[in-house]
Amino acid sequence: MTAIITRPWAVYNENDEHAADWLENLIARGCIAAGIVDRRSIEDVRPDDYRGFRQVHLFAGIGVWSYSLRCAGLSDDTAAWTGSCPCQPFSQAGQGEGVDDERHLWPHAFWLIEKCRPPRFFGEQVASKDGLVWLDLVQADMEDAGYAVGPL
């Protein structure tokens, strides 16, 4: 008899070591979807790395998106990608460089989205005038790629 090897439902991309350790603890306790933690920078991720996962959480932090999907009544096997891009380029705490800031990582996230074509993507950004610049960029990119966008 051959063993069937199943892949975890989710992958959490988080390169902050403390947050990545936290994610692993939350996964082990069943607080968020079963998955693996990818500690690489999003800049090093290639589309094939995430193919086959039902959920992909970019800039995963401490797994709030996985938890939020559960709270919204979606099961862990619901196909969804999420992302909480770094806010520093678009917050008052940052240096006000916006899209010119090296921490503006939306282009890397969008490249993965374009290549992997997840059925849905949820994202968030700091609620500020500068955050609206980010939202405009995300909305234009996603609509150009054939996605419907609904900000709230």
Backbone as a printed PyTorch tensor [residue, N CA C, xyz], in Angstrom:
tensor([[[  0.8460,  -1.1710,   0.0000],
         [  0.0000,   0.0000,   0.0000],
         [  0.8970,   1.2420,   0.0000]],

        [[  0.5690,   2.1970,  -0.8510],
         [  1.3490,   3.4400,  -0.9060],
         [  0.7060,   4.4840,  -0.0080]],

        [[  1.5570,   5.2150,   0.6630],
         [  1.0670,   6.2990,   1.5180],
         [  0.6720,   7.4890,   0.6460]],

        [[ -0.4060,   8.1200,   1.0130],
         [ -0.8280,   9.3260,   0.3160],
         [ -0.2870,  10.5160,   1.0920]],

        [[  0.4960,  11.3080,   0.4100],
         [  1.0660,  12.4910,   1.0480],
         [  0.2090,  13.6850,   0.6450]],

        [[ -0.3270,  14.3600,   1.6250],
         [ -1.1460,  15.5300,   1.3380],
         [ -0.3710,  16.7920,   1.7010]],

        [[ -0.6220,  17.8100,   0.9510],
         [  0.0130,  19.0980,   1.1740],
         [ -0.8670,  19.9050,   2.1350]],

        [[ -0.2420,  20.6800,   3.0260],
         [ -1.0770,  21.5320,   3.8840],
         [ -1.8990,  22.5000,   3.0360]],

        [[ -3.0020,  22.9790,   3.6020],
         [ -3.8830,  23.8830,   2.8740],
         [ -3.2380,  25.2250,   2.5930]],

        [[ -2.4170,  25.7160,   3.5150],
         [ -1.9860,  27.1090,   3.4440],
         [ -0.4640,  27.2570,   3.4730]],

        [[ -0.0280,  28.3510,   2.8860],
         [  1.3620,  28.7780,   3.0260],
         [  1.3330,  30.2180,   3.5100]],

        [[  2.1730,  30.4840,   4.4790],
         [  2.2850,  31.8120,   5.0840],
         [  3.6710,  32.3610,   4.7410]],

        [[  3.7050,  33.4270,   3.9520],
         [  4.9800,  34.0430,   3.6060],
         [  5.2530,  35.1650,   4.6040]],

        [[  6.2900,  35.0010,   5.4060],
         [  6.6450,  36.0040,   6.4140],
         [  8.1310,  35.9020,   6.7110]],

        [[  8.8770,  36.9710,   6.4110],
         [ 10.3180,  36.8960,   6.6200],
         [ 10.7900,  37.5310,   7.9230]],

        [[  9.8750,  38.0390,   8.7350],
         [ 10.2390,  38.4970,  10.0690],
         [ 10.3040,  37.2650,  10.9720]],

        [[ 11.4480,  36.9990,  11.5560],
         [ 11.6530,  35.7590,  12.3160],
         [ 10.6870,  35.6120,  13.4900]],

        [[ 10.4560,  36.6910,  14.2270],
         [  9.5510,  36.6140,  15.3780],
         [  8.1250,  36.2800,  14.9190]],

        [[  7.6590,  36.9740,  13.8880],
         [  6.3140,  36.7100,  13.3750],
         [  6.2170,  35.2940,  12.8060]],

        [[  7.2640,  34.8340,  12.1170],
         [  7.2610,  33.4720,  11.5480],
         [  7.1900,  32.4250,  12.6630]],

        [[  7.9290,  32.6370,  13.7420],
         [  7.8480,  31.7140,  14.8860],
         [  6.4330,  31.7180,  15.4680]],

        [[  5.8460,  32.8960,  15.5710],
         [  4.4880,  33.0310,  16.0990],
         [  3.5060,  32.2510,  15.2220]],

        [[  3.6540,  32.4100,  13.9010],
         [  2.7870,  31.6770,  12.9700],
         [  2.8800,  30.1740,  13.1970]],

        [[  4.0870,  29.6620,  13.3310],
         [  4.2550,  28.2200,  13.5320],
         [  3.5630,  27.7540,  14.8090]],

        [[  3.6180,  28.5750,  15.8510],
         [  2.9200,  28.2290,  17.0930],
         [  1.4060,  28.2410,  16.8940]],

        [[  0.8950,  29.2300,  16.1760],
         [ -0.5530,  29.3020,  15.9280],
         [ -1.0310,  28.1290,  15.0770]],

        [[ -0.2260,  27.7300,  14.0860],
         [ -0.5690,  26.5680,  13.2580],
         [ -0.6040,  25.3140,  14.1210]],

        [[  0.4160,  25.1280,  14.9600],
         [  0.5010,  23.9390,  15.8100],
         [ -0.6770,  23.8490,  16.7720]],

        [[ -1.2040,  24.9760,  17.1960],
         [ -2.3360,  24.9900,  18.1250],
         [ -3.6840,  24.9800,  17.4290]],

        [[ -3.6720,  24.9940,  16.0910],
         [ -4.9260,  24.9490,  15.3420],
         [ -5.6760,  26.2720,  15.3110]],

        [[ -5.0080,  27.3500,  15.6730],
         [ -5.6680,  28.6680,  15.7020],
         [ -5.8540,  29.2510,  14.3060]],

        [[ -5.0190,  28.8270,  13.3670],
         [ -5.1280,  29.2590,  11.9750],
         [ -4.9820,  28.0240,  11.0900]],

        [[ -5.2520,  28.1750,   9.8100],
         [ -5.2410,  27.0350,   8.8840],
         [ -3.9040,  26.2920,   8.9220]],

        [[ -3.9850,  24.9760,   8.8390],
         [ -2.7750,  24.1560,   8.7800],
         [ -1.9550,  24.5890,   7.5720]],

        [[ -0.6700,  24.7160,   7.7710],
         [  0.1640,  25.1530,   6.6620],
         [  1.6290,  25.1770,   7.0110]],

        [[  2.3720,  25.7550,   6.1100],
         [  3.8030,  25.9080,   6.3110],
         [  4.1350,  27.3950,   6.2940]],

        [[  5.2280,  27.7350,   6.9420],
         [  5.6960,  29.1140,   6.9750],
         [  6.9050,  29.2210,   6.0620]],

        [[  6.7910,  30.0730,   5.0710],
         [  7.8770,  30.3530,   4.1330],
         [  8.5430,  31.6350,   4.6170]],

        [[  9.7680,  31.5120,   5.1030],
         [ 10.4730,  32.6300,   5.7230],
         [ 11.2740,  33.4720,   4.7290]],

        [[ 11.0940,  33.2380,   3.4640],
         [ 11.8370,  34.0150,   2.4650],
         [ 11.1780,  35.3680,   2.2280]],

        [[ 11.9690,  36.2740,   1.6770],
         [ 11.4040,  37.5230,   1.1870],
         [ 10.5060,  37.2040,   0.0060]],

        [[  9.4420,  37.9550,  -0.1360],
         [  8.5480,  37.7650,  -1.2840],
         [  9.3090,  37.9420,  -2.5910]],

        [[ 10.3880,  38.6940,  -2.5490],
         [ 11.1840,  38.9210,  -3.7520],
         [ 11.8570,  37.6440,  -4.2440]],

        [[ 11.9640,  36.6360,  -3.3710],
         [ 12.6010,  35.3710,  -3.7280],
         [ 11.6110,  34.2660,  -4.0790]],

        [[ 10.3200,  34.5420,  -3.9760],
         [  9.2860,  33.5440,  -4.2350],
         [  8.9880,  33.4920,  -5.7310]],

        [[  8.8310,  32.2920,  -6.2450],
         [  8.4620,  32.0700,  -7.6450],
         [  7.0730,  31.4300,  -7.6990]],

        [[  6.3390,  31.6480,  -8.7660],
         [  4.9590,  31.1380,  -8.8470],
         [  4.8240,  29.6450,  -8.5400]],

        [[  5.7120,  28.8180,  -9.0230],
         [  5.6000,  27.3780,  -8.7820],
         [  5.7280,  27.0260,  -7.3030]],

        [[  6.3420,  27.9020,  -6.5110],
         [  6.4990,  27.6320,  -5.0800],
         [  5.1540,  27.5440,  -4.3700]],

        [[  4.1450,  28.2530,  -4.8790],
         [  2.8670,  28.3310,  -4.1840],
         [  1.7250,  27.6480,  -4.9220]],

        [[  2.0020,  27.0460,  -6.0450],
         [  0.9510,  26.3240,  -6.7630],
         [  0.5100,  25.1160,  -5.9320]],

        [[ -0.7740,  24.8760,  -5.9020],
         [ -1.3030,  23.7270,  -5.1630],
         [ -1.7910,  24.0540,  -3.7680]],

        [[ -1.4360,  25.2120,  -3.2390],
         [ -1.9530,  25.6050,  -1.9350],
         [ -3.3270,  26.2430,  -2.1200]],

        [[ -4.2360,  25.9770,  -1.2100],
         [ -5.5740,  26.5840,  -1.2820],
         [ -5.5280,  28.0350,  -0.8160]],

        [[ -4.7480,  28.2850,   0.2310],
         [ -4.6110,  29.6430,   0.7330],
         [ -3.1440,  30.0480,   0.7200]],

        [[ -2.9070,  31.2710,   0.2730],
         [ -1.5750,  31.8520,   0.2800],
         [ -1.6960,  33.1880,   0.9970]],

        [[ -0.9430,  33.3260,   2.0670],
         [ -0.9780,  34.5490,   2.8670],
         [  0.3760,  35.2490,   2.7430]],

        [[  0.3990,  36.3110,   1.9230],
         [  1.6200,  37.0780,   1.7100],
         [  1.7610,  38.1230,   2.8110]],

        [[  2.9830,  38.3520,   3.2610],
         [  3.2130,  39.2900,   4.3730],
         [  2.2900,  38.8840,   5.5260]],

        [[  2.4010,  37.6460,   5.9340],
         [  1.3960,  37.0090,   6.7960],
         [  1.3300,  37.5620,   8.2110]],

        [[  2.3630,  38.2240,   8.6790],
         [  2.3170,  38.7450,  10.0480],
         [  2.0840,  37.6300,  11.0380]],

        [[  1.0220,  37.7380,  11.8240],
         [  0.7070,  36.6840,  12.7960],
         [ -0.5800,  35.9450,  12.4320]],

        [[ -0.8420,  35.8610,  11.1260],
         [ -1.9330,  35.0040,  10.6520],
         [ -3.3290,  35.5830,  10.7580]],

        [[ -3.4320,  36.9020,  10.8430],
         [ -4.7530,  37.5160,  11.0200],
         [ -5.6780,  37.2090,   9.8450]],

        [[ -5.1430,  37.1500,   8.6220],
         [ -6.0130,  36.8640,   7.4780],
         [ -6.6190,  35.4660,   7.5710]],

        [[ -5.8380,  34.4720,   7.9310],
         [ -6.3870,  33.1210,   8.0580],
         [ -7.4790,  33.0960,   9.1230]],

        [[ -7.2100,  33.7180,  10.2360],
         [ -8.1900,  33.7940,  11.3130],
         [ -9.4430,  34.5500,  10.8580]],

        [[ -9.2480,  35.6440,  10.1200],
         [-10.3730,  36.4520,   9.6370],
         [-11.2460,  35.6730,   8.6630]],

        [[-10.6140,  34.8950,   7.7860],
         [-11.3920,  34.0850,   6.8480],
         [-12.2720,  33.0980,   7.6140]],

        [[-11.7110,  32.4990,   8.6590],
         [-12.5060,  31.5980,   9.4960],
         [-13.6700,  32.3430,  10.1350]],

        [[-13.3900,  33.5260,  10.6890],
         [-14.4460,  34.3100,  11.3520],
         [-15.5420,  34.7070,  10.3690]],

        [[-15.1720,  34.8510,   9.0970],
         [-16.1500,  35.1960,   8.0640],
         [-16.9370,  33.9800,   7.5890]],

        [[-16.6470,  32.8150,   8.1600],
         [-17.3820,  31.6090,   7.8110],
         [-16.7850,  30.8170,   6.6610]],

        [[-15.5750,  31.1820,   6.2160],
         [-14.9140,  30.4430,   5.1410],
         [-14.0590,  29.3370,   5.7370]],

        [[-14.1150,  28.1670,   5.1400],
         [-13.3370,  27.0450,   5.6490],
         [-11.8800,  27.1880,   5.2390]],

        [[-11.0300,  26.4310,   5.9070],
         [ -9.5960,  26.4870,   5.6230],
         [ -9.2550,  26.0060,   4.2160]],

        [[-10.1640,  25.2770,   3.5820],
         [ -9.8700,  24.8220,   2.2200],
         [-10.4170,  25.7710,   1.1510]],

        [[-10.9640,  26.9180,   1.5830],
         [-11.4290,  27.9290,   0.6360],
         [-10.2150,  28.5360,  -0.0730]],

        [[-10.2670,  28.5400,  -1.3870],
         [ -9.1530,  29.1000,  -2.1570],
         [ -9.1750,  30.6190,  -2.0680]],

        [[ -8.1440,  31.1840,  -1.4590],
         [ -8.0290,  32.6350,  -1.3350],
         [ -6.5780,  33.0030,  -1.0790]],

        [[ -6.1820,  34.0950,  -1.6680],
         [ -4.8810,  34.6900,  -1.3800],
         [ -5.1350,  35.9710,  -0.6090]],

        [[ -4.2120,  36.2890,   0.2960],
         [ -4.3230,  37.5180,   1.0670],
         [ -2.9690,  38.2110,   1.1040]],

        [[ -3.0000,  39.4830,   1.4090],
         [ -1.7460,  40.2120,   1.5330],
         [ -1.8990,  41.4810,   2.3360]],

        [[ -0.9720,  41.6820,   3.2200],
         [ -0.8900,  42.9110,   4.0020],
         [  0.4730,  43.5250,   3.7170]],

        [[  0.5470,  44.1680,   2.5690],
         [  1.8170,  44.7630,   2.1450],
         [  2.3460,  45.7200,   3.2050]],

        [[  3.6680,  45.8350,   3.3210],
         [  4.2320,  46.7680,   4.3030],
         [  3.6170,  48.1550,   4.1570]],

        [[  3.2640,  48.7410,   5.3060],
         [  2.5810,  50.0320,   5.2820],
         [  3.5320,  51.2200,   5.3290]],

        [[  4.7910,  50.9970,   5.6920],
         [  5.7010,  52.1240,   5.8890],
         [  5.7470,  53.0850,   4.7050]],

        [[  5.7680,  52.6070,   3.4540],
         [  5.8110,  53.5670,   2.3510],
         [  4.5750,  54.4590,   2.2830]],

        [[  3.4720,  54.0180,   2.9150],
         [  2.2090,  54.7250,   2.7940],
         [  1.6540,  55.1990,   4.1350]],

        [[  2.5010,  55.2930,   5.1420],
         [  2.0320,  55.7380,   6.4500],
         [  2.8350,  56.9480,   6.9060]],

        [[  2.2830,  57.6680,   7.8650],
         [  2.9870,  58.8220,   8.4080],
         [  4.2650,  58.3980,   9.1140]],

        [[  4.3200,  57.1690,   9.5900],
         [  5.5140,  56.6720,  10.2720],
         [  6.6560,  56.3990,   9.2930]],

        [[  6.3230,  56.2190,   8.0250],
         [  7.3470,  55.9750,   7.0080],
         [  8.0150,  57.2700,   6.5770]],

        [[  8.7560,  57.2090,   5.5150],
         [  9.4730,  58.3890,   5.0380],
         [  8.7390,  59.1040,   3.9080]],

        [[  7.5140,  58.7040,   3.6510],
         [  6.6880,  59.3830,   2.6580],
         [  7.1140,  59.1610,   1.2160]],

        [[  7.7920,  58.0560,   0.9460],
         [  8.2690,  57.8010,  -0.4150],
         [  7.2720,  57.0520,  -1.2770]],

        [[  6.2120,  56.5200,  -0.6740],
         [  5.1750,  55.8270,  -1.4400],
         [  5.7330,  54.7400,  -2.3390]],

        [[  5.3630,  54.7890,  -3.6160],
         [  5.7670,  53.7360,  -4.5530],
         [  7.2670,  53.7310,  -4.8190]],

        [[  7.9780,  54.8000,  -4.4510],
         [  9.4280,  54.8470,  -4.6510],
         [ 10.2000,  54.2230,  -3.4920]],

        [[  9.5130,  53.8650,  -2.4320],
         [ 10.1340,  53.2570,  -1.2530],
         [ 10.4890,  51.8050,  -1.5650]],

        [[ 11.6830,  51.3790,  -1.1830],
         [ 12.0880,  49.9820,  -1.4420],
         [ 11.2180,  48.9830,  -0.6930]],

        [[ 10.4980,  49.4400,   0.3100],
         [  9.5850,  48.5550,   1.0570],
         [  8.2340,  48.4260,   0.3790]],

        [[  8.0430,  49.1120,  -0.7370],
         [  6.7970,  48.9750,  -1.5120],
         [  6.8880,  47.6640,  -2.2880]],

        [[  6.2310,  46.6470,  -1.7600],
         [  6.3800,  45.2940,  -2.3130],
         [  5.1630,  44.8100,  -3.0900]],

        [[  4.1900,  45.6850,  -3.3000],
         [  3.0340,  45.2900,  -4.0960],
         [  3.4340,  44.7420,  -5.4640]],

        [[  4.3790,  45.3430,  -6.1770],
         [  4.7210,  44.7830,  -7.4920],
         [  5.1160,  43.3090,  -7.4490]],

        [[  5.7850,  42.8900,  -6.3840],
         [  6.1800,  41.4770,  -6.2620],
         [  4.9540,  40.6020,  -5.9860]],

        [[  4.0710,  41.0910,  -5.1050],
         [  2.8460,  40.3400,  -4.8170],
         [  1.9910,  40.2270,  -6.0740]],

        [[  1.8480,  41.3210,  -6.7940],
         [  1.0150,  41.3140,  -7.9890],
         [  1.5780,  40.3850,  -9.0600]],

        [[  2.8780,  40.3380,  -9.2050],
         [  3.5010,  39.4380, -10.1740],
         [  3.1040,  37.9930,  -9.8650]],

        [[  3.1340,  37.6170,  -8.5820],
         [  2.7270,  36.2590,  -8.1970],
         [  1.2440,  36.0330,  -8.4750]],

        [[  0.4290,  37.0220,  -8.1810],
         [ -1.0040,  36.9090,  -8.4310],
         [ -1.2660,  36.7210,  -9.9150]],

        [[ -0.6150,  37.5240, -10.7370],
         [ -0.7980,  37.4020, -12.1950],
         [ -0.4120,  36.0270, -12.7020]],

        [[  0.6730,  35.4900, -12.1820],
         [  1.1730,  34.1900, -12.6620],
         [  0.3350,  33.0230, -12.1480]],

        [[ -0.1560,  33.1130, -10.9030],
         [ -0.8760,  31.9860, -10.2970],
         [ -2.3940,  32.0780, -10.4320]],

        [[ -2.9260,  33.2530, -10.6850],
         [ -4.3530,  33.4740, -10.9260],
         [ -5.2590,  32.9030,  -9.8280]],

        [[ -5.0500,  33.2950,  -8.5570],
         [ -5.9680,  32.8130,  -7.5180],
         [ -7.3790,  33.3320,  -7.7890]],

        [[ -8.3990,  32.5920,  -7.3450],
         [ -9.7800,  33.0170,  -7.6190],
         [-10.1710,  34.2960,  -6.8810]],

        [[ -9.5040,  34.5760,  -5.7670],
         [ -9.7980,  35.8140,  -5.0310],
         [ -8.5580,  36.2460,  -4.2590]],

        [[ -8.4710,  37.5610,  -4.0740],
         [ -7.3680,  38.1440,  -3.3070],
         [ -7.9410,  39.2020,  -2.3750]],

        [[ -7.5770,  39.1150,  -1.1120],
         [ -7.9540,  40.1160,  -0.1290],
         [ -6.6870,  40.8390,   0.3060]],

        [[ -6.7440,  42.1590,   0.3320],
         [ -5.5870,  42.9280,   0.7690],
         [ -6.0150,  44.0800,   1.6500]],

        [[ -5.0510,  44.6510,   2.3310],
         [ -5.3420,  45.8030,   3.1670],
         [ -4.1130,  46.7010,   3.1950]],

        [[ -4.3870,  47.9510,   3.5410],
         [ -3.3180,  48.9340,   3.6510],
         [ -3.7350,  49.9760,   4.6730]],

        [[ -2.7840,  50.7370,   5.1360],
         [ -3.0370,  51.7690,   6.1320],
         [ -4.1050,  52.7480,   5.6250]],

        [[ -4.9900,  53.1390,   6.5270],
         [ -6.0750,  54.0630,   6.1700],
         [ -5.5630,  55.4960,   6.2550]],

        [[ -5.0800,  55.9820,   5.1410],
         [ -4.5730,  57.3500,   5.0750],
         [ -4.6830,  57.8330,   3.6350]],

        [[ -4.4450,  59.1180,   3.4550],
         [ -4.4490,  59.6690,   2.0970],
         [ -3.4150,  58.9370,   1.2300]],

        [[ -2.2460,  58.6710,   1.7960],
         [ -1.2180,  57.9620,   1.0390],
         [ -1.6080,  56.5080,   0.7770]],

        [[ -2.3480,  55.8990,   1.7170],
         [ -2.8420,  54.5440,   1.5080],
         [ -3.7940,  54.4680,   0.3370]],

        [[ -4.5040,  55.5550,   0.0720],
         [ -5.4040,  55.5860,  -1.0800],
         [ -4.6280,  55.5390,  -2.3960]],

        [[ -3.4120,  56.0820,  -2.4050],
         [ -2.5410,  55.9710,  -3.5870],
         [ -2.2490,  54.5000,  -3.8500]],

        [[ -1.9360,  53.7540,  -2.7930],
         [ -1.6840,  52.3190,  -2.9070],
         [ -2.9280,  51.6120,  -3.4330]],

        [[ -4.0850,  51.9490,  -2.8640],
         [ -5.3290,  51.3220,  -3.2940],
         [ -5.6020,  51.5840,  -4.7670]],

        [[ -5.3670,  52.8040,  -5.2160],
         [ -5.5590,  53.1160,  -6.6370],
         [ -4.6670,  52.2440,  -7.5150]],

        [[ -3.4240,  52.0740,  -7.1080],
         [ -2.4860,  51.2410,  -7.8630],
         [ -2.9480,  49.7860,  -7.8880]],

        [[ -3.3120,  49.2680,  -6.7270],
         [ -3.7740,  47.8780,  -6.6260],
         [ -5.0330,  47.6740,  -7.4650]],

        [[ -5.9720,  48.5950,  -7.3600],
         [ -7.2070,  48.4710,  -8.1210],
         [ -6.9250,  48.4620,  -9.6210]],

        [[ -6.0730,  49.3580, -10.0800],
         [ -5.7550,  49.4120, -11.5140],
         [ -5.0770,  48.1170, -11.9610]],

        [[ -4.0970,  47.6450, -11.1820],
         [ -3.3930,  46.4060, -11.5450],
         [ -4.3530,  45.2210, -11.5990]],

        [[ -5.1720,  45.0850, -10.5530],
         [ -6.0800,  43.9340, -10.4750],
         [ -7.1310,  43.9830, -11.5830]],

        [[ -7.6820,  45.1470, -11.8480],
         [ -8.6810,  45.2450, -12.9190],
         [ -8.0520,  44.9830, -14.2830]],

        [[ -6.8230,  45.4600, -14.4970],
         [ -6.1260,  45.1650, -15.7450],
         [ -5.8850,  43.6610, -15.9290]],

        [[ -5.7790,  42.9550, -14.8080],
         [ -5.5610,  41.5040, -14.8470],
         [ -6.8850,  40.7260, -14.9070]],

        [[ -8.0150,  41.4460, -14.9600],
         [ -9.3040,  40.7790, -15.0980],
         [-10.0340,  40.5040, -13.8060]],

        [[ -9.5710,  41.0550, -12.6900],
         [-10.2460,  40.8680, -11.4010],
         [-11.2200,  42.0180, -11.1570]],

        [[-12.2970,  41.7340, -10.4640],
         [-13.2000,  42.7770,  -9.9810],
         [-12.6730,  43.2160,  -8.6180]],

        [[-12.7430,  44.5070,  -8.3550],
         [-12.1910,  45.0430,  -7.1020],
         [-13.2900,  45.7840,  -6.3710]],

        [[-13.3500,  45.5580,  -5.0820],
         [-14.3130,  46.2470,  -4.2460],
         [-13.6680,  46.7160,  -2.9610]],

        [[-13.3100,  47.9940,  -2.8800],
         [-12.7010,  48.4940,  -1.6440],
         [-13.7420,  48.7380,  -0.5570]],

        [[-13.3460,  48.5730,   0.6770],
         [-14.2030,  48.9430,   1.7950],
         [-13.3530,  49.3360,   2.9610]]])
